[in-house]
Coordinates of C-alpha atoms and ligand atoms in Angstrom, one line a residue:
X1 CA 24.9 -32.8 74.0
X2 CA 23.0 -35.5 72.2
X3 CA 20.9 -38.5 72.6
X4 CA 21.7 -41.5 74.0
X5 CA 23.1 -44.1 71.9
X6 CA 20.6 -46.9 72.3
X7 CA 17.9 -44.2 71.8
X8 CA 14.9 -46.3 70.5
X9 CA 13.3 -44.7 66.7
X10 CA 10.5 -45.8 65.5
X11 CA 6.9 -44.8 64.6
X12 CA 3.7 -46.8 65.5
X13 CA 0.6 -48.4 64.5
X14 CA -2.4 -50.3 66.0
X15 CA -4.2 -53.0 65.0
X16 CA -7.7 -52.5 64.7
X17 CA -6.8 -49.0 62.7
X18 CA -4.1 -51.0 60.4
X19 CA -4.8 -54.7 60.0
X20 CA -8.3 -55.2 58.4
X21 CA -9.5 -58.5 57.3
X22 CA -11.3 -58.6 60.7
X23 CA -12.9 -62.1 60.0
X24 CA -10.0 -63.8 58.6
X25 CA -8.6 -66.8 59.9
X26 CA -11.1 -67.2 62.6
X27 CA -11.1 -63.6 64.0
X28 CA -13.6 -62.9 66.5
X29 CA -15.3 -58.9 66.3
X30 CA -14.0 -56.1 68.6
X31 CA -15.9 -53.3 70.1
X32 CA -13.5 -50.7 67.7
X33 CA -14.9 -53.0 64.6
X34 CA -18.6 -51.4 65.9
X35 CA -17.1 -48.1 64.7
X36 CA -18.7 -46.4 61.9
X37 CA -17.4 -43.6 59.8
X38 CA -19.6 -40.5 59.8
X39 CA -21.6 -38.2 62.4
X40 CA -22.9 -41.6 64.6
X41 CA -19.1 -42.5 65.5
X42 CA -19.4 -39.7 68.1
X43 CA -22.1 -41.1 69.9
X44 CA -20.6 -45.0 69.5
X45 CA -17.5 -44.1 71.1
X46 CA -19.8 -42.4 74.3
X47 CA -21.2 -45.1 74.6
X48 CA -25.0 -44.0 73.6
X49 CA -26.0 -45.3 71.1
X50 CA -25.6 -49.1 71.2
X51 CA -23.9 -50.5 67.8
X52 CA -23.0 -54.4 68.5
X53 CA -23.6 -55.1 65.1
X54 CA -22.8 -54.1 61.5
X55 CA -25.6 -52.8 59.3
X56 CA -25.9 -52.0 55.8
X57 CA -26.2 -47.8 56.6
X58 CA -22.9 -47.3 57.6
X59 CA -19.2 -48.0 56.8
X60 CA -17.0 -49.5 59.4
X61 CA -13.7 -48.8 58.4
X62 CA -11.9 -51.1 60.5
X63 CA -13.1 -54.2 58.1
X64 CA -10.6 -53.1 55.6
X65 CA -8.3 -50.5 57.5
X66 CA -4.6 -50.2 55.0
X67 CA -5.2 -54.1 54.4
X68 CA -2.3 -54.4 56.7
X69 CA -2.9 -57.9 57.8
X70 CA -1.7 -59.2 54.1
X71 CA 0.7 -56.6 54.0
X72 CA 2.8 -56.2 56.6
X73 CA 6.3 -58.1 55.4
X74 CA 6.3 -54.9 52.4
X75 CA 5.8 -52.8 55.5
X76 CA 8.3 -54.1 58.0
X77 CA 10.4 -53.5 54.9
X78 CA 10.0 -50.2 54.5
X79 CA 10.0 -49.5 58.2
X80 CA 13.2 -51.2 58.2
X81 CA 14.5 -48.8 55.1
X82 CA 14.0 -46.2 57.5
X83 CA 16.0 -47.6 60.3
X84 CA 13.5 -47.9 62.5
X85 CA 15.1 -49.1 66.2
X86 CA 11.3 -50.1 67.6
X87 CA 8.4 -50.6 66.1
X88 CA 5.0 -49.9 68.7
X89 CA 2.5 -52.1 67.3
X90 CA -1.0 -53.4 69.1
X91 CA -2.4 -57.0 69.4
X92 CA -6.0 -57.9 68.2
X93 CA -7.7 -59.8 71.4
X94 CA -10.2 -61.4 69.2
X95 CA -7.4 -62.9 66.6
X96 CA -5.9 -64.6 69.2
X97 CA -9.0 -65.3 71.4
X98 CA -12.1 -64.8 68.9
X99 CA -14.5 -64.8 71.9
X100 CA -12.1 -62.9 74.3
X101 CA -12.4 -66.1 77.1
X102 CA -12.4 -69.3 74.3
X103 CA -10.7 -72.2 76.2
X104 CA -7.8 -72.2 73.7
X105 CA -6.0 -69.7 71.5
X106 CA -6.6 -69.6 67.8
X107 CA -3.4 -70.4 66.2
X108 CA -3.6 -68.4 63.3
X109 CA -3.8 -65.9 65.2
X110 CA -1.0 -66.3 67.6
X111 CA 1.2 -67.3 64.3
X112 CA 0.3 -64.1 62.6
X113 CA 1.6 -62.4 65.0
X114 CA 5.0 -64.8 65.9
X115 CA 6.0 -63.8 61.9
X116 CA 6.1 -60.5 62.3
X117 CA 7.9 -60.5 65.4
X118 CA 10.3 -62.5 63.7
X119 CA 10.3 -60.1 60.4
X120 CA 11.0 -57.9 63.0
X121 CA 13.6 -59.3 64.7
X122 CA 15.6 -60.1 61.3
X123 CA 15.7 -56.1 60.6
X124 CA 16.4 -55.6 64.2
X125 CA 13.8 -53.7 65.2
X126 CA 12.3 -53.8 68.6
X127 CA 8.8 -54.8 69.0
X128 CA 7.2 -53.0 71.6
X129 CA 3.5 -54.2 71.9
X130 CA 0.3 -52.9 73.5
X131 CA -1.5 -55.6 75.1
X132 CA -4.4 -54.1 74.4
X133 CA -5.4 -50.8 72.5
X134 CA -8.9 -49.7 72.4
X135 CA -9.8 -53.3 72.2
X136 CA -12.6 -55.2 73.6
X137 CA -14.1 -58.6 72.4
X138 CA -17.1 -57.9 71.1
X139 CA -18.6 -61.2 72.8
X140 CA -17.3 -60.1 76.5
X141 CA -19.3 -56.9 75.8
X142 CA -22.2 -59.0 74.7
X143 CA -22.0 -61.4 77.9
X144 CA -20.4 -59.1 80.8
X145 CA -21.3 -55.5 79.5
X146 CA -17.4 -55.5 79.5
X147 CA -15.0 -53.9 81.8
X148 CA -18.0 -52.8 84.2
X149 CA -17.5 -56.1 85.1
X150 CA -14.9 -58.1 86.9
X151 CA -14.7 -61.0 84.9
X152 CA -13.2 -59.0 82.2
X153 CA -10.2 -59.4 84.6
X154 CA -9.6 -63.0 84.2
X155 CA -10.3 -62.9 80.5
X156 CA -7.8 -60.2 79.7
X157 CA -4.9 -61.8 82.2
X158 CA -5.5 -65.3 80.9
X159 CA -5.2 -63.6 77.2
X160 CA -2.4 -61.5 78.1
X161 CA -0.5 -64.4 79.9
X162 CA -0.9 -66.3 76.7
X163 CA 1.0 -63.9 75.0
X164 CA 3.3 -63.4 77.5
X165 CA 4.3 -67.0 77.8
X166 CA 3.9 -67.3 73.4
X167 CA 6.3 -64.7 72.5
X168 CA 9.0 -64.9 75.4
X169 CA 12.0 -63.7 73.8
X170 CA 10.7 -62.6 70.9
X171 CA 9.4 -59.2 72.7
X172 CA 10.8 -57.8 75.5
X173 CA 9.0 -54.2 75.9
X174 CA 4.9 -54.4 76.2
X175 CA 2.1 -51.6 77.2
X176 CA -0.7 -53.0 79.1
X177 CA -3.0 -51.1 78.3
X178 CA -3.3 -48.0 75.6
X179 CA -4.2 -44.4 77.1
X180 CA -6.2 -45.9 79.9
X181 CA -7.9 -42.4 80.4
X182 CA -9.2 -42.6 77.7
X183 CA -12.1 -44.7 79.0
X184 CA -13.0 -42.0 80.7
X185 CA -14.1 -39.9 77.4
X186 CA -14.6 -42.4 75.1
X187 CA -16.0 -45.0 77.9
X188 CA -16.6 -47.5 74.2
X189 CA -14.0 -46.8 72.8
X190 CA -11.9 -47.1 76.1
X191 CA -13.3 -50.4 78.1
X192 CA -16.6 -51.5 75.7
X193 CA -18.8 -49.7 77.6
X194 CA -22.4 -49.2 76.6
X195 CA -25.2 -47.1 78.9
X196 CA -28.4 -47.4 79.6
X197 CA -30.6 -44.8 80.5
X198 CA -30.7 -43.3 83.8
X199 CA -27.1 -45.3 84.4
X200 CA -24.8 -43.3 86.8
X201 CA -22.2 -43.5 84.1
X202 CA -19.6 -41.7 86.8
X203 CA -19.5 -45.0 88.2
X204 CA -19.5 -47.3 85.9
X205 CA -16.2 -45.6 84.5
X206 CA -14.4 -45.7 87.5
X207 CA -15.7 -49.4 88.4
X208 CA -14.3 -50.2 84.8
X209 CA -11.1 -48.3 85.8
X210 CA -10.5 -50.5 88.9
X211 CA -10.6 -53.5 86.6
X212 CA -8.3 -52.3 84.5
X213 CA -6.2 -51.1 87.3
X214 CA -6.1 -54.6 88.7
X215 CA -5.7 -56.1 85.3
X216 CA -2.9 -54.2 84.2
X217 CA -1.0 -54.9 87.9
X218 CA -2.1 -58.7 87.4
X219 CA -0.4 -58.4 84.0
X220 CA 2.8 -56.6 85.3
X221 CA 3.7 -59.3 88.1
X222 CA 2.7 -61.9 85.5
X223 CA 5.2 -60.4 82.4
X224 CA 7.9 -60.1 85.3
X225 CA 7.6 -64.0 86.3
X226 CA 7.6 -65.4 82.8
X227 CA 10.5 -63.3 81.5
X228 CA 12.6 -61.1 84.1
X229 CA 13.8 -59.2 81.1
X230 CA 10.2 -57.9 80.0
X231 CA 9.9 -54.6 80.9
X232 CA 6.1 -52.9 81.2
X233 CA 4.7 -49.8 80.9
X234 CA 1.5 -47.8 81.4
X235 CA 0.3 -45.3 78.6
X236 CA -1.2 -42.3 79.4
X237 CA -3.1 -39.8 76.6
X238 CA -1.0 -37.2 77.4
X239 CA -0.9 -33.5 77.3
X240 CA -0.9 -31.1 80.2
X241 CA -3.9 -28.3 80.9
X242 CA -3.1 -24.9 80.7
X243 CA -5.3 -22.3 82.8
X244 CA -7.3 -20.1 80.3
X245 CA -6.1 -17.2 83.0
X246 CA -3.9 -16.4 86.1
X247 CA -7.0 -16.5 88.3
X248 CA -6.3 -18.9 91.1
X249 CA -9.8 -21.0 90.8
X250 CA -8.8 -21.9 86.6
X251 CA -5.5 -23.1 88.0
X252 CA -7.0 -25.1 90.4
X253 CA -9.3 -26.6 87.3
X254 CA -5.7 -27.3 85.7
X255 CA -4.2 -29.2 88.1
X256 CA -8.0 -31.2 88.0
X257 CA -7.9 -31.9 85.0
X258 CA -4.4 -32.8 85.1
X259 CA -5.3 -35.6 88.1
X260 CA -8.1 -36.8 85.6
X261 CA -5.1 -38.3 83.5
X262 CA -2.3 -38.9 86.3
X263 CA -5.2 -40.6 88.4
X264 CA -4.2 -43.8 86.2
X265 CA -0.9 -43.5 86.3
X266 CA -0.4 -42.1 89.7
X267 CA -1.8 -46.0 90.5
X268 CA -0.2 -47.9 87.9
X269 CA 3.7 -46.2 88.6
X270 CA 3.0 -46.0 92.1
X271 CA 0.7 -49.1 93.4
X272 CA -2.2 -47.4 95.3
X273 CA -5.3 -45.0 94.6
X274 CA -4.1 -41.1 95.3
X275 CA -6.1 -39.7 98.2
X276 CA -7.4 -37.5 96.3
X277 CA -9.3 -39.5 94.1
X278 CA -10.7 -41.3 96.7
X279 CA -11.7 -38.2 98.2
X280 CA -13.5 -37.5 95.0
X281 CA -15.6 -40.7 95.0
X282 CA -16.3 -40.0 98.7
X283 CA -17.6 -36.7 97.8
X284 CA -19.4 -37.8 94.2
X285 CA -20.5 -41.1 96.2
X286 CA -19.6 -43.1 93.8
X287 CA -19.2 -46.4 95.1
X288 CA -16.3 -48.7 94.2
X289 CA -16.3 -52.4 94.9
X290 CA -13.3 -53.6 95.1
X291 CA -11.8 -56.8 96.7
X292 CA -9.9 -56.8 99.4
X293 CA -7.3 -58.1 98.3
X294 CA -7.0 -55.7 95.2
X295 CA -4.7 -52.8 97.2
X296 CA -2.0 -55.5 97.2
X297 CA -2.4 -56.9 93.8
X298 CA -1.8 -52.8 92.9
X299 CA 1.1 -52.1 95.3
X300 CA 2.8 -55.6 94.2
X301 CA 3.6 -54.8 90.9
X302 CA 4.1 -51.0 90.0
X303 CA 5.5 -50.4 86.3
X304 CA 8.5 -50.2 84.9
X305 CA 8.0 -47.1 83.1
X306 CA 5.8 -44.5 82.0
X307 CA 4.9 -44.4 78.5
X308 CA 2.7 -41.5 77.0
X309 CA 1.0 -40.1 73.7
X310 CA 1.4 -36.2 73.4
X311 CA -0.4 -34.3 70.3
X312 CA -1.0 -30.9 72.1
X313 CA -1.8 -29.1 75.2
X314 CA -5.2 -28.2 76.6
X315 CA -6.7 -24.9 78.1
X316 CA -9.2 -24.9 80.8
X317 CA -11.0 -22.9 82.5
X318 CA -13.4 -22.8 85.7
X319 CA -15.6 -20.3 84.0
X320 CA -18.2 -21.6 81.5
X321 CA -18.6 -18.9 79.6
X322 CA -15.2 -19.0 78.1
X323 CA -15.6 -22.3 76.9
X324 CA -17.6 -20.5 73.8
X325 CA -14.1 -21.0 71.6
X326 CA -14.2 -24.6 71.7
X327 CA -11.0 -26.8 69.7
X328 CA -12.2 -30.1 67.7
X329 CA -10.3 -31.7 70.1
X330 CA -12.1 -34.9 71.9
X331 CA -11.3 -33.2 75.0
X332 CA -13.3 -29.9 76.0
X333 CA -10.7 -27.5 75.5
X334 CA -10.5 -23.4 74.7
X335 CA -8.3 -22.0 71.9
X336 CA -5.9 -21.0 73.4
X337 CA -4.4 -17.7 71.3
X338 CA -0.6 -18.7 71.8
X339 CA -0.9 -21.4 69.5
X340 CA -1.5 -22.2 65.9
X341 CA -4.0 -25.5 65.1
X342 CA -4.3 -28.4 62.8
X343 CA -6.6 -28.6 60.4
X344 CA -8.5 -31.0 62.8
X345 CA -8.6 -28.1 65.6
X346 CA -5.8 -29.8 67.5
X347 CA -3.6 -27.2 68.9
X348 CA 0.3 -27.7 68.6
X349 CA 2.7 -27.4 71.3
X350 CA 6.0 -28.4 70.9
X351 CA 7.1 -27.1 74.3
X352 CA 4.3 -28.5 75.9
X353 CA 6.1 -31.8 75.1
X354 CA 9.1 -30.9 76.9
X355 CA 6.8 -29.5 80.1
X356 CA 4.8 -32.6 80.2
X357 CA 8.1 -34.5 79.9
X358 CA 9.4 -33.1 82.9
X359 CA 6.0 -32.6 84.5
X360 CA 5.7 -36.8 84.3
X361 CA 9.5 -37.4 85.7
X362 CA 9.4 -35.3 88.6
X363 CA 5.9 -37.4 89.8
X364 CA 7.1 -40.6 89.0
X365 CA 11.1 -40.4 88.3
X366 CA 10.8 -43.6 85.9
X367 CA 11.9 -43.8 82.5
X368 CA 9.3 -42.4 80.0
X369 CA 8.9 -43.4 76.8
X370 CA 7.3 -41.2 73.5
X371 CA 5.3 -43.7 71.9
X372 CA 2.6 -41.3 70.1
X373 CA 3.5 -38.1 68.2
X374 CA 2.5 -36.6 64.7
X375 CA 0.6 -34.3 62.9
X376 CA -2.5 -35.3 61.2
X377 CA -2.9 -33.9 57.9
X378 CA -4.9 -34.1 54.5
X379 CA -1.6 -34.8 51.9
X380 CA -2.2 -34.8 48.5
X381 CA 0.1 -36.1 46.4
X382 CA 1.8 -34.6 43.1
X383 CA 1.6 -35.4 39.6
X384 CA 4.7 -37.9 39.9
X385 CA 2.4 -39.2 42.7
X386 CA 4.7 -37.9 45.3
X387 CA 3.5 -36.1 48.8
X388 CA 5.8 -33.4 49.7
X389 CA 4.6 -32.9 53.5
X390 CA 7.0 -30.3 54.9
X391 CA 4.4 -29.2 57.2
X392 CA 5.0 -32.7 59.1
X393 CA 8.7 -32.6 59.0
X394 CA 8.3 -28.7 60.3
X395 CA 5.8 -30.7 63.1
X396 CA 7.8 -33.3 63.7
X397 CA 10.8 -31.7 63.7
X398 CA 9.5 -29.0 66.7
X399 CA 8.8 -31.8 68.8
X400 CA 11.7 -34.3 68.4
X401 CA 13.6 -30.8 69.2
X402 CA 11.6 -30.4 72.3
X403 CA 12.1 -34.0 73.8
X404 CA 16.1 -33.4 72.9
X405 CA 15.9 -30.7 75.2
X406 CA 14.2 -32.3 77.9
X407 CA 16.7 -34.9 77.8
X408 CA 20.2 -33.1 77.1
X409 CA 19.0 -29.9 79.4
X410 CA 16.4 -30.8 81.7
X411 CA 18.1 -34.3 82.4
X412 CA 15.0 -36.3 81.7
X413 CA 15.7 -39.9 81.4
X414 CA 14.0 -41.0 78.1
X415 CA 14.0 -44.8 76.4
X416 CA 12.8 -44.2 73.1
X417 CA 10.0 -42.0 70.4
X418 CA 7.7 -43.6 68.1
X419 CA 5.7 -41.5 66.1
X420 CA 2.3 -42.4 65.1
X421 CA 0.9 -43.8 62.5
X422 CA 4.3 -44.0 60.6
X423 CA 2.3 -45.3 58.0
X424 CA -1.4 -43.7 56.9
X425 CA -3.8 -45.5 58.4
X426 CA -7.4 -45.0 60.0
X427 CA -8.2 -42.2 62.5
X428 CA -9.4 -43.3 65.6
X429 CA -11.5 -40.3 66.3
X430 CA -13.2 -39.6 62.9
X431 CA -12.7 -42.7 61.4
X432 CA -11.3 -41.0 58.5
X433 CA -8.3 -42.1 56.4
X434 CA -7.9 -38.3 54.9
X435 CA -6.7 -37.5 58.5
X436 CA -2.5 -38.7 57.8
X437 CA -0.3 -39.0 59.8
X438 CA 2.5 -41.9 57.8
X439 CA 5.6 -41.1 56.5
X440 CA 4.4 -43.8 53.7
X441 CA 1.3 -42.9 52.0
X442 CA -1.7 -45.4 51.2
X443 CA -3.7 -45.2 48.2
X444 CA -7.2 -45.9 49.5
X445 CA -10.0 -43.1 50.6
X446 CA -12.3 -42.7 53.5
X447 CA -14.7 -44.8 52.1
X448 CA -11.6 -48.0 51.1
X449 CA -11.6 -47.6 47.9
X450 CA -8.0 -47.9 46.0
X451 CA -5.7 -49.7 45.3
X452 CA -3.9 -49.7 48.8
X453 CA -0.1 -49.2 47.6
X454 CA 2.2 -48.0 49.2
X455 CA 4.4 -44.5 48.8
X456 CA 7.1 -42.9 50.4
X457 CA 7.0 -39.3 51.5
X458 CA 9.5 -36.8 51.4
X459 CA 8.9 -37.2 55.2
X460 CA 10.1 -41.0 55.0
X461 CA 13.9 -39.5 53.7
X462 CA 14.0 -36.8 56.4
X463 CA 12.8 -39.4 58.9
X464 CA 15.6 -42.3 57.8
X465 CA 17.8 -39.5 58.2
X466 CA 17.1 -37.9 61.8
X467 CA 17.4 -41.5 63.1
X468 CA 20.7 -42.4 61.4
X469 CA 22.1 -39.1 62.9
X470 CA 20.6 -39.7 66.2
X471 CA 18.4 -37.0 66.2
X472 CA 21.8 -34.9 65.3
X473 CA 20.5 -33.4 61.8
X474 CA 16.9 -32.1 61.6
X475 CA 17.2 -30.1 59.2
X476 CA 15.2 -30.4 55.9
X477 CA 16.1 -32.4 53.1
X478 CA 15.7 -30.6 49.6
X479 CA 14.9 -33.2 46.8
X480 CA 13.0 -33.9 44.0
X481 CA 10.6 -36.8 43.7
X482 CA 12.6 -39.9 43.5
X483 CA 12.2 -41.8 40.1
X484 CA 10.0 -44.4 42.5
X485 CA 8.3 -44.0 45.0
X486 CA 6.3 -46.7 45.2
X487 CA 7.3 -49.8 47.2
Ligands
BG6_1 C1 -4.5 -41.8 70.2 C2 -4.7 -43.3 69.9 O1 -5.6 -41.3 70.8 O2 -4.3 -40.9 69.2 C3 -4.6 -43.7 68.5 O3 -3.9 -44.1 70.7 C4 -5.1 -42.5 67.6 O4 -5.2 -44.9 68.3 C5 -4.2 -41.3 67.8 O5 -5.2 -42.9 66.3 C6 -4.5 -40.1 66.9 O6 -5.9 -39.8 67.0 P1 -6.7 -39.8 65.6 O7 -8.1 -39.7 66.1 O8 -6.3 -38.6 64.9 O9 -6.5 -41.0 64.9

């Protein structure tokens, strides 16, 4: 039993953690350019402490991220090397529109872009792109407070129809919007949002939600009028929550936590708000405007299929107390004693994949799609300046084996895996470029010093050859480091 044959391989990058040069070419600034390395990131990403512009205490490592945006033909090329079928890669809002509502695009921007799809398209590799991923225009935050608002709407459709109508038949498979509940942790990092004191911050997420919501509807009808063979997807931060134990009330807090996540997706894949969220508001009295017309803007255009990022499982419980053996994970989550960690605290759960795979088709019974997996990892590389990084092929290996069984045993219907950050690039949590995750290595530390080059790891041969067997041969590859490894 294997995978299908048009099974889509690939790995995944965004732009704001890849591209740098972040005021080239007329490039406006992005609320994820605000992000500093070091212990205020935290409280930026919360959206409590209010950074809206650079100073001279911290470093912001988007500015040079892996200096992707001069790059990126050396990396299609290797991507390509590796057989890649897809490539998930995000658009910068501001490159294209440096204001996020200017009255017309910036070329450069929009021809940045148009080359690589071509590059792309000459290796035939499949672009799929997210619309937007953790991506605000620093000058909509500035004039609306962002997606508190509902103007944000009309800027991100008119900026997504742009692209839409730009790149018709160059791209066929787009995300609207990436991990969409993630705005509900990371509320700055999510949907630009900054608090004020005293702000019922409840609210404001879920008002910023319903933006989105409609947005990302908006955005599906739109991608389905200009091209009837785009296909669009939603993008959940996945991972399902275990109860800590069998007592009935930290089940119950499972299956909440669980509706925190499907929430967005349960509107997205199915066109209206689950009752019991808006049983929730009712009961938290949060108060929701929302246009009359919005419950048929959501029911017009439900997605075409569910996309998702799974790193690990989670453990809840409905007891405070046992929340004492907290994981580094941005989520509040206990250890759970079944499984092993990262070295960033994140717990790993390869079956968890396949539960949350069948968990996701059984709700929505639409094609899902992989398009965030890996291991994050400090690699150091060896004297020949090689990184032999078994533990991510051991990782990666687990969890491609996983998916295969959902697939050839549990039926699930499955379009593609891209694992991210197929190439090193900057941590979106920690801002760190010591946390890996490529299967090419970049020379340049947390601070961006070095000389940026580009290495493969042993991880890039075992990779080239799980995809040209299909996901057939996992097994390990024994070599020594190849007379050059640079590209
Ligand atoms: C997801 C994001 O949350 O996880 C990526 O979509 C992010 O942008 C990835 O980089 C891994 O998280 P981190 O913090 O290790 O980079």
């Amino acid at each position: 039993m294997s995978l299908p044959k048009n099974f889509l391989w690939g790995g995944t990058t965004a732009a704001n953690q890849a591209e740098g040069s972040v005021l080239e070419d007329n490039r406006g600034l992005s609320n994820i350019d605000m992000l500093p390395l070091g212990a205020d990131r935290k409280a930026v990403g919360l959206g409590e402490l209010k950074m809206l512009a650079w100073d001279d205490e911290h470093y912001y490592p988007a500015q040079k991220a892996i200096d992707m945006y001069q790059r990126y033909l050396d990396d299609i090329q290797l991507f390509a090397e590796m057989g890649f079928k897809v490539y998930r890669m995000s658009l910068s809002w501001t490159r294209i529109f440096p204001n996020g509502d200017d009255a017309e695009p910036n070329e450069a921007g929009l021809l940045f872009y148009e080359k690589i799809f071509k590059e792309l398209r000459k290796h035939q590799i499949e672009p799929l792109v997210t619309i937007a991923h953790f991506d605000v225009p620093l000058a909509l935050i500035k004039k609306y407070g962002a997606w508190r608002d509902r103007q944000m709407i009309k800027a991100y459709v008119n900026y997504a129809q742009t692209v839409l109508t730009r790149f018709k038949g160059l791209v066929k498979y787009w995300l609207t919007i990436n991990e969409i509940n993630i705005l509900l942790h990371q509320p700055f990092v999510g949907g630009g949002l900054v608090f004020e004191a005293g702000e019922n911050q409840e609210e404001i997420k879920y008002q910023a939600a319903h933006h989105q919501l409609v947005a990302s509807a908006l955005v599906t009808k739109k991608a389905h009028e200009i091209d009837p063979e785009n296909l669009v997807g939603c993008m959940l931060a996945g991972g399902n929550n275990y109860p800590y134990t069998c007592r009935p009330e930290d089940y119950q807090e499972a299956i909440n936590r669980d509706r925190e996540g499907y929430f967005f997706i349960d509107v997205q894949a199915r066109g209206k708000y689950p009752n019991y969220a808006l049983k929730r508001f009712e009961r938290l009295g949060l108060k929701i405007e929302m246009d009359p017309e919005d419950s048929k803007i959501l029911a017009s255009a439900p997605v075409d299929f569910v996309s998702f990022s799974y790193y690990s499982s989670r453990t809840v419980s409905a007891h405070e107390e046992d929340y004492e053996q907290n994981t580094g994970n941005i989520y509040g989550t206990i250890k759970n004693p079944h499984l092993t960690n990262t070295e960033w605290g994140w717990q790993i759960d390869p079956l968890g994949l396949r539960n949350s795979l069948n968990q996701l088709y059984d709700r929505y019974q639409k094609p899902l799609f992989i398009v965030e997996n890996g291991l994050g990892a400090v690699d150091t590389p060896n004297a020949e300046g090689f990184v032999e990084d078994d533990y991510r092929i051991d990782y990666l290996r687990q969890h491609i084996q996983a998916f295969t069984d959902a697939v050839t045993i549990d039926g699930i219907e499955l379009i593609g895996y891209t694992t991210w950050g197929c190439i090193d690039l900057i941590a979106a949590s920690t801002g760190q470029m010591s946390k890996r995750y490529g299967f090419i290595y970049v020379d340049c530390d947390n601070q961006g010093n070095g000389s940026f080059a580009r290495s493969r790891k042993k991880s890039f041969y075992w990779y080239r050859q799980v995809i040209e067997t299909n996901g057939e041969n996992l097994a390990t590859i024994e070599m020594a480091a190849p007379s050059s490894v640079k590209s």
